[in-house]
XYZ file of C-alpha atoms in Angstrom:
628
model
C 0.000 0.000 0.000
C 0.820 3.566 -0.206
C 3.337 5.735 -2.461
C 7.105 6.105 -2.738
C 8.044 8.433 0.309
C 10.704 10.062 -2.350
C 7.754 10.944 -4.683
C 6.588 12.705 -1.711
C 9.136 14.417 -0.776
C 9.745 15.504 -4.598
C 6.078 17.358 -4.264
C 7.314 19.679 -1.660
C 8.120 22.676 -3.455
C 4.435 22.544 -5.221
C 2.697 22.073 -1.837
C 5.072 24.721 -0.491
C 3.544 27.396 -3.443
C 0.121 26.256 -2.826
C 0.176 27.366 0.726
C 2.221 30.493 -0.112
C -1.297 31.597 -2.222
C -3.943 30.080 0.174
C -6.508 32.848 1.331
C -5.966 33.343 4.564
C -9.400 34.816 5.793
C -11.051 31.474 6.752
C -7.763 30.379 8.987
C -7.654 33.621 10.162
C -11.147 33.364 11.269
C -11.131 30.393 12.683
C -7.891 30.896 14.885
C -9.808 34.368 16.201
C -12.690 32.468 17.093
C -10.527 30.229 19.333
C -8.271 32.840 20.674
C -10.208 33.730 23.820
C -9.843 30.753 26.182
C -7.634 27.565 26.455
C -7.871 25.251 23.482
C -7.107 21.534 23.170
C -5.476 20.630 19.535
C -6.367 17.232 18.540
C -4.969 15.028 16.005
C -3.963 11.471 15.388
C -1.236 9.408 13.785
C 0.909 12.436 11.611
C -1.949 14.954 12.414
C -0.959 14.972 16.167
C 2.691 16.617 14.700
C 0.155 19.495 13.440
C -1.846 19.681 17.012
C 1.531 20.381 18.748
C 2.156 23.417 16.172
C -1.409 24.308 16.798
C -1.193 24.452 20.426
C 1.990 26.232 19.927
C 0.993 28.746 17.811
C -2.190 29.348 19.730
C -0.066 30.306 22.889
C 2.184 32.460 20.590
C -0.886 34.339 19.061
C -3.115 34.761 22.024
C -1.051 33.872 25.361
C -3.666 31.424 25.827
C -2.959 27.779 27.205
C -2.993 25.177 24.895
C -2.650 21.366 25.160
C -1.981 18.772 22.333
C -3.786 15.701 22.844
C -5.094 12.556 20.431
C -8.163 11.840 19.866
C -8.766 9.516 22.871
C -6.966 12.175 25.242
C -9.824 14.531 24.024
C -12.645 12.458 25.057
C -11.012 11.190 28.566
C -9.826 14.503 29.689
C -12.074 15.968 32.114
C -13.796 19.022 30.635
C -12.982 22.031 31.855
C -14.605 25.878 31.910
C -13.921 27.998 28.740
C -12.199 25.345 26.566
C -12.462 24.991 23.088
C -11.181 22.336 20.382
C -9.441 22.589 17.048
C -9.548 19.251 15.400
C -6.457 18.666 12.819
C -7.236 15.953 9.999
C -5.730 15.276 6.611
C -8.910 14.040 5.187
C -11.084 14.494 7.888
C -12.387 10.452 7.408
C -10.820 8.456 9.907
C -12.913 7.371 12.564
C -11.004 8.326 16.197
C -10.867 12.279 14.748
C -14.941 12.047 13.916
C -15.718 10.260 16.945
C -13.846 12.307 18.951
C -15.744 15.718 17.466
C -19.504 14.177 18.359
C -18.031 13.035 21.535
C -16.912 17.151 22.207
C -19.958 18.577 20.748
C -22.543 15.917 22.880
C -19.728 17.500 25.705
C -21.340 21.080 24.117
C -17.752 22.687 24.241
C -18.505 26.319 23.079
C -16.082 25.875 20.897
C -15.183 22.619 18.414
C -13.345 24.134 15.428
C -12.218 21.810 12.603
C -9.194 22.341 10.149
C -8.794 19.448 7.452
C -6.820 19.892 4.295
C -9.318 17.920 1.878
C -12.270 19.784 0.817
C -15.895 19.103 2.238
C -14.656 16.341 4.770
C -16.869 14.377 7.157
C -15.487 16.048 9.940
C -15.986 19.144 8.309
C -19.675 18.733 6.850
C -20.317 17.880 10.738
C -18.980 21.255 11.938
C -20.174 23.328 10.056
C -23.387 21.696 10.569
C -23.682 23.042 14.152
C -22.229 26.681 13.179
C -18.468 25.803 14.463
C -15.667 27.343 12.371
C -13.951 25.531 9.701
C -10.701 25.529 7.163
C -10.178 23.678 4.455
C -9.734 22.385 1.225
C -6.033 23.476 1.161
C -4.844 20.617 -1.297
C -6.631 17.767 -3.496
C -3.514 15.891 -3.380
C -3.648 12.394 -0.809
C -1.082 11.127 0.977
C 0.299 7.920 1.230
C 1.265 5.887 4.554
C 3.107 8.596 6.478
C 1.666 12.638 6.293
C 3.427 14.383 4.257
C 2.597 17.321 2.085
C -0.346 17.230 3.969
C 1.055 18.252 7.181
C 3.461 20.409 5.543
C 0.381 22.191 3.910
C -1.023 22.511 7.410
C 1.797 23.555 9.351
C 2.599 26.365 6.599
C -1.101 27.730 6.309
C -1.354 27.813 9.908
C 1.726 28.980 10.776
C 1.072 32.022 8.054
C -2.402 32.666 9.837
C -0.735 33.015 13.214
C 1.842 35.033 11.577
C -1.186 37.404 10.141
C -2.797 38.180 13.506
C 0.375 39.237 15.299
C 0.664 41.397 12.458
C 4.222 39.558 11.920
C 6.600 39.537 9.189
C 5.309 36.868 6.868
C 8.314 34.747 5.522
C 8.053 33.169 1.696
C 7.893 30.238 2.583
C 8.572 28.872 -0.837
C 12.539 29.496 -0.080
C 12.801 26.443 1.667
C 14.915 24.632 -0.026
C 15.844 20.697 -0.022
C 18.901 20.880 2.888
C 22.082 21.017 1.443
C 23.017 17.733 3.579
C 19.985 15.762 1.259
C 21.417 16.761 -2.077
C 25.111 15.606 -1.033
C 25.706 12.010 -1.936
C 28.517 11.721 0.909
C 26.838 13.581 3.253
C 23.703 11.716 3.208
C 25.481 8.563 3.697
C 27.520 9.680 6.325
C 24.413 10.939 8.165
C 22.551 7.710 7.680
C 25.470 5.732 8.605
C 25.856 7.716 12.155
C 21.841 7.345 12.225
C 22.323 3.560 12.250
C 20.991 2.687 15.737
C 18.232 0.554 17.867
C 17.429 3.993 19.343
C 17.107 7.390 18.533
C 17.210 10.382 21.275
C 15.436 13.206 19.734
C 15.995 16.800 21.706
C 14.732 20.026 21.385
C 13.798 23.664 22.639
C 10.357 24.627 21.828
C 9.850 25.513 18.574
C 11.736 22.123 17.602
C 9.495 20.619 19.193
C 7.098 20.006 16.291
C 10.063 18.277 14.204
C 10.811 15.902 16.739
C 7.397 14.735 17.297
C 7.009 14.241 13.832
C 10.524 12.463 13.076
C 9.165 9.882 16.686
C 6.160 9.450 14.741
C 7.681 8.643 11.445
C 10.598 6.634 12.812
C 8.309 4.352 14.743
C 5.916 3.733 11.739
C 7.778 3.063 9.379
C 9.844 0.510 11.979
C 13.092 2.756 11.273
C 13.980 3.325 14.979
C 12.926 3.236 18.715
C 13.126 7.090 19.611
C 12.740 9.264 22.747
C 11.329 12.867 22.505
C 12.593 15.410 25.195
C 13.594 18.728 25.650
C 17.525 19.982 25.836
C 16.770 19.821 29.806
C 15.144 17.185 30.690
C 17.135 14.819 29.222
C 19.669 16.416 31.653
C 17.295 14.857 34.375
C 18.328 11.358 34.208
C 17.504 10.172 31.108
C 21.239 10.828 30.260
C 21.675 7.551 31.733
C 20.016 5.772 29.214
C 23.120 6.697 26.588
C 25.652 6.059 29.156
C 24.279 2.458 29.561
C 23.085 2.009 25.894
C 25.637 4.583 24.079
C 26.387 1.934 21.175
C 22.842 1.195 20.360
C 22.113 4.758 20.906
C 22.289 8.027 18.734
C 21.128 11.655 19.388
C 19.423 13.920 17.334
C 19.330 17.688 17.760
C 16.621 20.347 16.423
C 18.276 23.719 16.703
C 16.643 26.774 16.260
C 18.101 30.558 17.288
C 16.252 30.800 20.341
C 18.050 27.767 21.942
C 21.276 27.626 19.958
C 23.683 28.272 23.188
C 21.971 25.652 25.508
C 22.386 23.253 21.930
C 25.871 24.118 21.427
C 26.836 23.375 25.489
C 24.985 19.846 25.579
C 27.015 19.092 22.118
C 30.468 19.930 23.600
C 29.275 17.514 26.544
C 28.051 14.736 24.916
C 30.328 11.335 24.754
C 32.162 11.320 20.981
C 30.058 7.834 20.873
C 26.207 9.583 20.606
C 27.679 10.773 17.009
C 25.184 13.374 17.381
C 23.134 15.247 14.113
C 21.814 18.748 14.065
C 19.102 19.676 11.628
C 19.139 23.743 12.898
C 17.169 26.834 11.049
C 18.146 30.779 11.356
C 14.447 31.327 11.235
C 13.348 31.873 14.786
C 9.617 31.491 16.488
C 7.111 29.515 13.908
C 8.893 30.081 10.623
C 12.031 27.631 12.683
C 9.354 25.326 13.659
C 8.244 24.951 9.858
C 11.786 24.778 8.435
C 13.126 21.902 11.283
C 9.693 20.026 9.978
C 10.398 20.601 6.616
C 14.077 19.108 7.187
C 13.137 16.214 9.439
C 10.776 14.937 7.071
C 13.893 14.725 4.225
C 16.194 12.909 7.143
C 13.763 10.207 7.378
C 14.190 9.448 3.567
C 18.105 9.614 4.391
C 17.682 7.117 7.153
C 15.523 4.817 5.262
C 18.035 5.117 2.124
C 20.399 3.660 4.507
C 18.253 0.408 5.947
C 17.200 -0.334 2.063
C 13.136 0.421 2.671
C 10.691 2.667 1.725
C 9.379 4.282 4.718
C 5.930 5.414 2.538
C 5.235 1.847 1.353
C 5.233 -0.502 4.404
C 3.349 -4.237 4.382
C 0.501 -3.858 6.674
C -0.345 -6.927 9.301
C -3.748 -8.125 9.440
C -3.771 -7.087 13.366
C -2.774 -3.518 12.429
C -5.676 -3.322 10.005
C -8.233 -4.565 12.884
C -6.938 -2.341 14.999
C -7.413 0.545 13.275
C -10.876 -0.063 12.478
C -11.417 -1.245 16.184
C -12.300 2.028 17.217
C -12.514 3.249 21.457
C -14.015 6.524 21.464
C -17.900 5.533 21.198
C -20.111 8.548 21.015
C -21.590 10.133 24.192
C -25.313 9.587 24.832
C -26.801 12.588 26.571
C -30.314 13.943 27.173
C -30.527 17.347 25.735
C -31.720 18.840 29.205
C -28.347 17.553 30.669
C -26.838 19.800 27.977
C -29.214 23.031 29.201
C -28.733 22.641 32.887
C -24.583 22.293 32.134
C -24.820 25.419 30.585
C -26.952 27.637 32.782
C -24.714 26.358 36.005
C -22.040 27.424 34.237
C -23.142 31.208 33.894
C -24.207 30.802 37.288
C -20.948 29.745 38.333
C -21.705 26.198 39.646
C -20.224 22.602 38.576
C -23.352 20.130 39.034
C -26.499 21.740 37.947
C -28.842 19.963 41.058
C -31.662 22.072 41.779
C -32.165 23.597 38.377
C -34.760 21.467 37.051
C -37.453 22.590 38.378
C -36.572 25.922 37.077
C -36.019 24.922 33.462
C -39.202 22.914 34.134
C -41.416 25.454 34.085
C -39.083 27.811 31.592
C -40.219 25.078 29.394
C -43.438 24.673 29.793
C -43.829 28.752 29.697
C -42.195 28.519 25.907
C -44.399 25.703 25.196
C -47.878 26.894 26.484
C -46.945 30.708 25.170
C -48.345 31.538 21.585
C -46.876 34.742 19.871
C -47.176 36.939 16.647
C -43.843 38.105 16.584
C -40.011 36.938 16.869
C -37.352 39.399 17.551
C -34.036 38.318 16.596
C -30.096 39.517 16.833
C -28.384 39.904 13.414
C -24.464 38.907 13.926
C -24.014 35.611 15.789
C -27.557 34.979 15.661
C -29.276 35.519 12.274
C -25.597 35.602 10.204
C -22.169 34.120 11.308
C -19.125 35.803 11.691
C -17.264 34.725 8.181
C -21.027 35.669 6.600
C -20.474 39.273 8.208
C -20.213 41.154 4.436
C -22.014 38.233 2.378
C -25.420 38.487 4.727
C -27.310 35.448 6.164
C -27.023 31.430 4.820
C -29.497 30.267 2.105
C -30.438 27.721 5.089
C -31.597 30.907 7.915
C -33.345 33.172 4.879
C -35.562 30.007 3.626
C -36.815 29.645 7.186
C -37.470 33.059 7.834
C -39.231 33.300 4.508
C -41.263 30.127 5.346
C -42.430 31.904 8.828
C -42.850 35.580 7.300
C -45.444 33.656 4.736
C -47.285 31.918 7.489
C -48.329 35.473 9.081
C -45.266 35.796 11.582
C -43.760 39.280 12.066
C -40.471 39.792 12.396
C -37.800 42.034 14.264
C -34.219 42.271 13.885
C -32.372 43.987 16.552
C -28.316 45.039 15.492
C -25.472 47.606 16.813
C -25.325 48.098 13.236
C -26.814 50.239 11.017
C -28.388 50.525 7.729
C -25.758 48.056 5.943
C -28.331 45.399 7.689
C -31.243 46.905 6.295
C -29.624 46.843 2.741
C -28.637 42.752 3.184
C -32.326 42.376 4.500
C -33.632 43.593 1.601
C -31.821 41.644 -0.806
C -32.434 38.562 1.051
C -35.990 38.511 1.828
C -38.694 39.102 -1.116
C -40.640 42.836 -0.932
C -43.460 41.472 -0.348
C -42.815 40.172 3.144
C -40.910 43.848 3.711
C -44.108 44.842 5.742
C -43.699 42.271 8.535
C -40.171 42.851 8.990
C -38.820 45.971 11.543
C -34.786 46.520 11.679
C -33.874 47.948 14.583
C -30.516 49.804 13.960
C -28.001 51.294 16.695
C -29.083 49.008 19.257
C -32.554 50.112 18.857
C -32.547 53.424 18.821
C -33.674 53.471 15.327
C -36.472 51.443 13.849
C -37.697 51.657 10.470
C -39.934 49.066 8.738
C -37.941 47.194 6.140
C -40.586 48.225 3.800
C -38.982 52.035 3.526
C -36.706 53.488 0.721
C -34.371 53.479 3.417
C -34.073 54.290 6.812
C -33.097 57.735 8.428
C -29.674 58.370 8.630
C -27.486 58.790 11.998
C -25.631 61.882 11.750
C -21.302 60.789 12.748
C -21.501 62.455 15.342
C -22.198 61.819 19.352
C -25.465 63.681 20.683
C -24.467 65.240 23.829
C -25.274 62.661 25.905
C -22.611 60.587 24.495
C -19.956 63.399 24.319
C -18.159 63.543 27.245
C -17.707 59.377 26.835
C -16.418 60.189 23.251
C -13.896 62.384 24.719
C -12.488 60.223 26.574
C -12.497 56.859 24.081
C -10.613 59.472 21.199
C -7.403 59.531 23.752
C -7.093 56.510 24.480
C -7.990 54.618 20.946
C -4.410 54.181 20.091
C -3.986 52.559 23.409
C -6.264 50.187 23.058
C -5.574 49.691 19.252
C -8.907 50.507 18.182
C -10.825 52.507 15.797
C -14.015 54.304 17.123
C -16.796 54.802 14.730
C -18.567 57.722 15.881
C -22.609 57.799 15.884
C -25.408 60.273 16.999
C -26.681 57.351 19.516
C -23.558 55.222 19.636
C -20.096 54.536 19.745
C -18.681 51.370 18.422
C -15.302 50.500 18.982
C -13.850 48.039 16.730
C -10.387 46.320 17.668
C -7.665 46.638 14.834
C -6.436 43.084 14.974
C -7.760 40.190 16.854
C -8.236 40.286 20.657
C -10.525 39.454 23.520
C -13.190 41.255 23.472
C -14.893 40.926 27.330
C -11.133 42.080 28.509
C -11.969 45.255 25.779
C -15.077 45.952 27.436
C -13.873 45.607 30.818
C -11.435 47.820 29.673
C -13.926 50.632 28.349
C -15.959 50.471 30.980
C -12.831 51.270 33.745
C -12.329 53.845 31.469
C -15.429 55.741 30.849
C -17.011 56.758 34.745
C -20.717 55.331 35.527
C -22.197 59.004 36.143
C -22.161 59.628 32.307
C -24.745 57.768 31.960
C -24.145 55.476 29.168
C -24.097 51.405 28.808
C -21.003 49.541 27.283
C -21.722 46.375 25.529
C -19.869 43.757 23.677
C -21.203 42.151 20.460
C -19.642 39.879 18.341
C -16.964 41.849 16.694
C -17.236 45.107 18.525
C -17.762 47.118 21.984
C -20.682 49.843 21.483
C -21.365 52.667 24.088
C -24.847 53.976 24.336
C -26.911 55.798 26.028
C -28.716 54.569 29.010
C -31.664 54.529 27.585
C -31.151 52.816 24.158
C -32.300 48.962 24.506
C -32.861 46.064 21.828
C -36.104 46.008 23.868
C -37.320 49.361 21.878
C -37.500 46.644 19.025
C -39.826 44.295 21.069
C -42.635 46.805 21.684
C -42.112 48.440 18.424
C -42.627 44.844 16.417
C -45.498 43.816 19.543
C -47.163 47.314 18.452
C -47.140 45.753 14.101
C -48.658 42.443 15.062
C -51.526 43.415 16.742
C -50.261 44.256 20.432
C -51.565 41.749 22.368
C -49.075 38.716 22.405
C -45.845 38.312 23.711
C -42.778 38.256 21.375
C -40.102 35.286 20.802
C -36.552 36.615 21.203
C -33.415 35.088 19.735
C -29.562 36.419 20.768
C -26.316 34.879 20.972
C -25.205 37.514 24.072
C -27.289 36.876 26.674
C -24.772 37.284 29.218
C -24.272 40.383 31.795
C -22.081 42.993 29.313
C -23.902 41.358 26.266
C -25.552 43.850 23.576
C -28.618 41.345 23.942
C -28.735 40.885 27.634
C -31.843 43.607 27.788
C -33.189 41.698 24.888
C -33.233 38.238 26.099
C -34.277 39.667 29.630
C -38.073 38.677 28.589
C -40.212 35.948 29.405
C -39.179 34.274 26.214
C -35.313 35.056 25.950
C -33.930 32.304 24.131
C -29.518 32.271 23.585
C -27.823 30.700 20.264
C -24.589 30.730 22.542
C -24.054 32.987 25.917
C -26.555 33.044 29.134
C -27.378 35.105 31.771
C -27.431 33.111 35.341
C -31.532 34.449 35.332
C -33.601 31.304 36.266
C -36.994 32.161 34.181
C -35.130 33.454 31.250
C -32.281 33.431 28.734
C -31.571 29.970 28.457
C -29.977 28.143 25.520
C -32.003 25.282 24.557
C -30.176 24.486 21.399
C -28.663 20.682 20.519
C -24.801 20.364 21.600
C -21.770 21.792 20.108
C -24.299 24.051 18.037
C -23.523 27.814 18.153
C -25.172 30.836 16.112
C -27.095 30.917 13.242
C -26.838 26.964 13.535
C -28.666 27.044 16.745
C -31.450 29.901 15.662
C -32.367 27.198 13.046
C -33.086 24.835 15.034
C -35.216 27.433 16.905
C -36.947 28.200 13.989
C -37.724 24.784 13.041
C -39.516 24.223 16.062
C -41.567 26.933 15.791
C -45.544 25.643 14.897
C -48.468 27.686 13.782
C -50.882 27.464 16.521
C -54.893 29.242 15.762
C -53.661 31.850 13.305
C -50.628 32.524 16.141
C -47.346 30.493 16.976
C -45.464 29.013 19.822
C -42.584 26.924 20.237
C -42.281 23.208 20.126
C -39.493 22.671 23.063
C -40.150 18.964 22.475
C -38.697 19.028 19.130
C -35.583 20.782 20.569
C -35.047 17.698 22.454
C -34.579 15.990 20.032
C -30.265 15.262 19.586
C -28.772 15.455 16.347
């Protein structure tokens, strides 16, 4: 089975190109969507080489904690508060990586991103499914036995997107070129004559560390060598030994970058003449050395196997390693969707085991159930339309089903901190007939207009007086912060320049601006808006009560429910549902959607279970229990 390793090796400098050109803006996204809390990378076989990088670069990027684990470490590990997932997969097929994502999302992590090289994946179709972010479709090209260009793909695209939010230097990566000590006849064979041993001792500083997990993983499946990962220290902790008892079975292997060079060059002028050490070492420091030392180690594995007379990419398979592949151990969680619901409203209320909460969501349910409405008032980014749909407007999926409802006699209210660039995408998504049941509520709802107008009023740029003094204070300290403040008659959003936590943004605004100017701050999706006091989404509740007749209550959909949210006042009602965030309120604002679905992915689901009841509506919770 398989493919020449050399013919894979040989397709380097084409991969290399195709990552130099890869858009960026879906990576991007998806790292910024896991950059606010600690984030488990998960991969198996060579895709674990690409979770260490991940959890590398995620540190690097966001000073966030970040653990590499395989797909059975994902679903053992005890889950903890604020964690998300990247999963890594070539093809996004085999069956550990797509167990392992059900087993997270029945877990309802807020987070389960996936990042697969293949286009339209499994794993991929399954994410994106529940509204978690995705990459790929990087490279049509398949591997054989060991990953190859496909982690090299990886490793460069992400290492390029991590690059792009630190606003970094961006090196061309198509410069690598095939190390000096491959192309040398003599040298190669001198190399994988020292390499000759039972077992290999593989050391490293940090951003080596990628290489020789990868070189482990490749020596020990293609049977070249036992090995030993460690770090330049720790092998100064006693596993020295093991090469003063086993020195002429035993050879080291060094992965040098800048940032560890001196502590490299003292262990080298220590070591017994017998280890016959080799250094693979890069002049590129942080991630760019972490992709070169890859890029080398997966050449010195061809050198080594040059030397035992195999090919490392076509190995004979036993019948036992075939079964156990397909054996599988990560069986898919069973959970009852109110598990999922009580987890998530102990969490906001700061509490581990949600005892005692079912008789609250009880009787939250049976309120939603027994309660018919006219109306449904719903949040536009990160409830209606995703982040990476931000400038492209709403999925084909969301419009159909709002269509569907707006023709059975439902009114509808959107509720944004933006302004009339929603009322444009509304428009062109949802057919002018229906434009007289649907109310946009701009600026946080301080300005409604019917969708059914030329256009709505404009908001002159600049603050009313009431906002003033706050505006004052935000223009000296925007460079600070690395923002840009968009100025507005009833608001002031502040959008971040690059990537960054927005909750620690709005903390930060609101230490800033003093609570007798009477204003609110509040963080959306993508930006912190100050307004006045009195400005509420809840303006667009009795507005769109007032169009449907003014006597039943109103469905409302939001994604941040929680204290600090721009939909906290929204969701504050008798029917407050979340696609993501909840307050800790016990008769409101709970998230009843299926698990590991966020956003627009979640309001469907909503939607769906909403049923025409004697010429009014109500929700079906029953339906929502339902699992996917």
């Amino acid at each position: 089975m398989g493919k020449p390793y050399r013919t894979e090796l040989e397709r380097f400098p084409e991969t290399l190109e195709r990552a130099a050109r890869v858009d960026l803006v879906p990576t991007v996204a998806l790292l910024a969507a896991l950059g606010q809390g600690h984030l488990l990378t998960v991969g198996s076989g060579g895709s674990f080489s690409s979770a260490v990088l991940a959890s590398q670069l995620h540190e690097f990027t966001f000073g966030r904690p970040s653990h590499p684990v395989t797909p059975l470490g994902a679903v053992q590990r005890p889950r903890t508060r604020g964690t998300a997932a990247l999963l890594l997969s070539a093809r996004g097929r085999n069956r550990d990586i797509i167990d392992s994502f059900y087993w997270l999302a029945r877990s309802d992590l807020e987070r389960i991103a996936v990042f697969a090289t293949a286009h339209a994946s499994p794993l991929a179709v399954a994410a994106r499914k529940r509204g978690q972010p995705v990459a790929d479709g990087f490279l049509a090209y398949k591997d054989g036995f060991l990953a190859t260009n496909s982690l090299l793909m990886t490793a460069a695209v992400l290492v390029r997107g991590a690059l792009r939010i630190s606003r970094a230097v961006e090196p061309d990566f198509r410069e690598l070129q095939v190390p000096e000590w491959y192309v040398d006849a003599k040298k190669r064979s001198d190399i994988g004559g020292r390499l000759a041993a039972d077992t290999l001792i593989l050391l490293s500083g940090a951003w080596g560390k990628t290489a020789a997990v990868d070189f482990e993983s490749k020596l020990t499946e293609a049977a070249l060598a036992n090995a030993s990962v460690t770090d330049f220290r720790n092998f100064a902790h006693g596993r020295h030994y093991w090469l003063a008892a086993r020195g002429a079975r035993t050879r080291v292997v060094l992965f040098v970058t800048p940032e560890d060079r001196r502590v490299a060059e003292r262990m080298l002028s220590t070591l017994p003449p017998e280890a016959l050490p080799v250094v693979l070492s890069t002049e590129s420091p942080g991630p760019a050395g972490a992709l070169d030392l890859l890029h080398q180690a997966m050449h010195l594995i061809q050198v080594l196997a040059d030397h035992e007379d195999v090919d490392p990419g076509r190995p004979h398979i036993p019948h036992f390693g075939r079964r156990l592949y397909n054996s599988g151990a990560t069986r898919r969680r069973r959970q009852r969707a109110d598990d999922v619901w009580l987890a998530r409203k102990a969490a906001a209320i700061g509490v581990k085991t949600p005892r005692g909460l079912e008789t609250a969501l009880a009787e939250y349910s049976e309120r939603l159930s027994s309660t018919t409405f006219r109306a449904i008032v719903c949040d536009y980014d990160g409830t209606l339309c995703s982040g990476t749909e931000r400038f492209t407007g709403m999925s084909q999926d969301v419009t159909r089903a709002l269509i569907d409802l707006l023709e059975r006699g439902l009114h509808l209210g959107v509720a944004t901190g933006r302004g009339r660039s929603v009322f444009r995408d509304l428009k062109q998504a949802i057919p002018e007939h229906l434009w007289s049941r649907v109310l946009v509520g701009m600026y946080n709802g301080d300005l409604c207009a019917p969708l059914s107008e030329p256009q709505p009023p404009s908001r002159v740029s600049k603050p009313s007086a009431a906002l003033e003094p706050a505006a004052r204070i935000l223009r000296g300290f925007a460079a600070l912060l690395g923002v840009s403040l968009d100025e507005r008659q009833a608001q002031l959003s502040i959008v971040p320049e690059e990537h960054t936590d927005l909750d620690r943004l709005r903390n930060s605004v609101t230490d800033l601006i003093s609570d007798d100017l009477g204003v609110r701050v509040v963080a959306s999706t993508h930006s912190i808006d100050v307004i006045p006091a009195a400005v509420t989404k809840r303006n667009v509740v009795g507005a769109i009560r007032e169009r449907a007749g003014g006597h039943s209550d109103v469905l409302c959909i939001g994604d941040r429910g929680d204290p600090g949210g721009n939909d906290y006042d929204l969701l504050a009602v008798s029917l407050g549902l979340s696609v993501d965030r909840v307050s800790a309120a016990l008769d409101r604002c709970w998230n009843l959607s299926p698990p590991g679905t966020r956003g627009p992915a979640a309001t469907l689901t909503y939607l769906s279970a909403i049923r025409a009841v004697d010429g009014e509506f109500a929700l079906d919770v029953d339906a929502l229990r339902v699992l996917p």
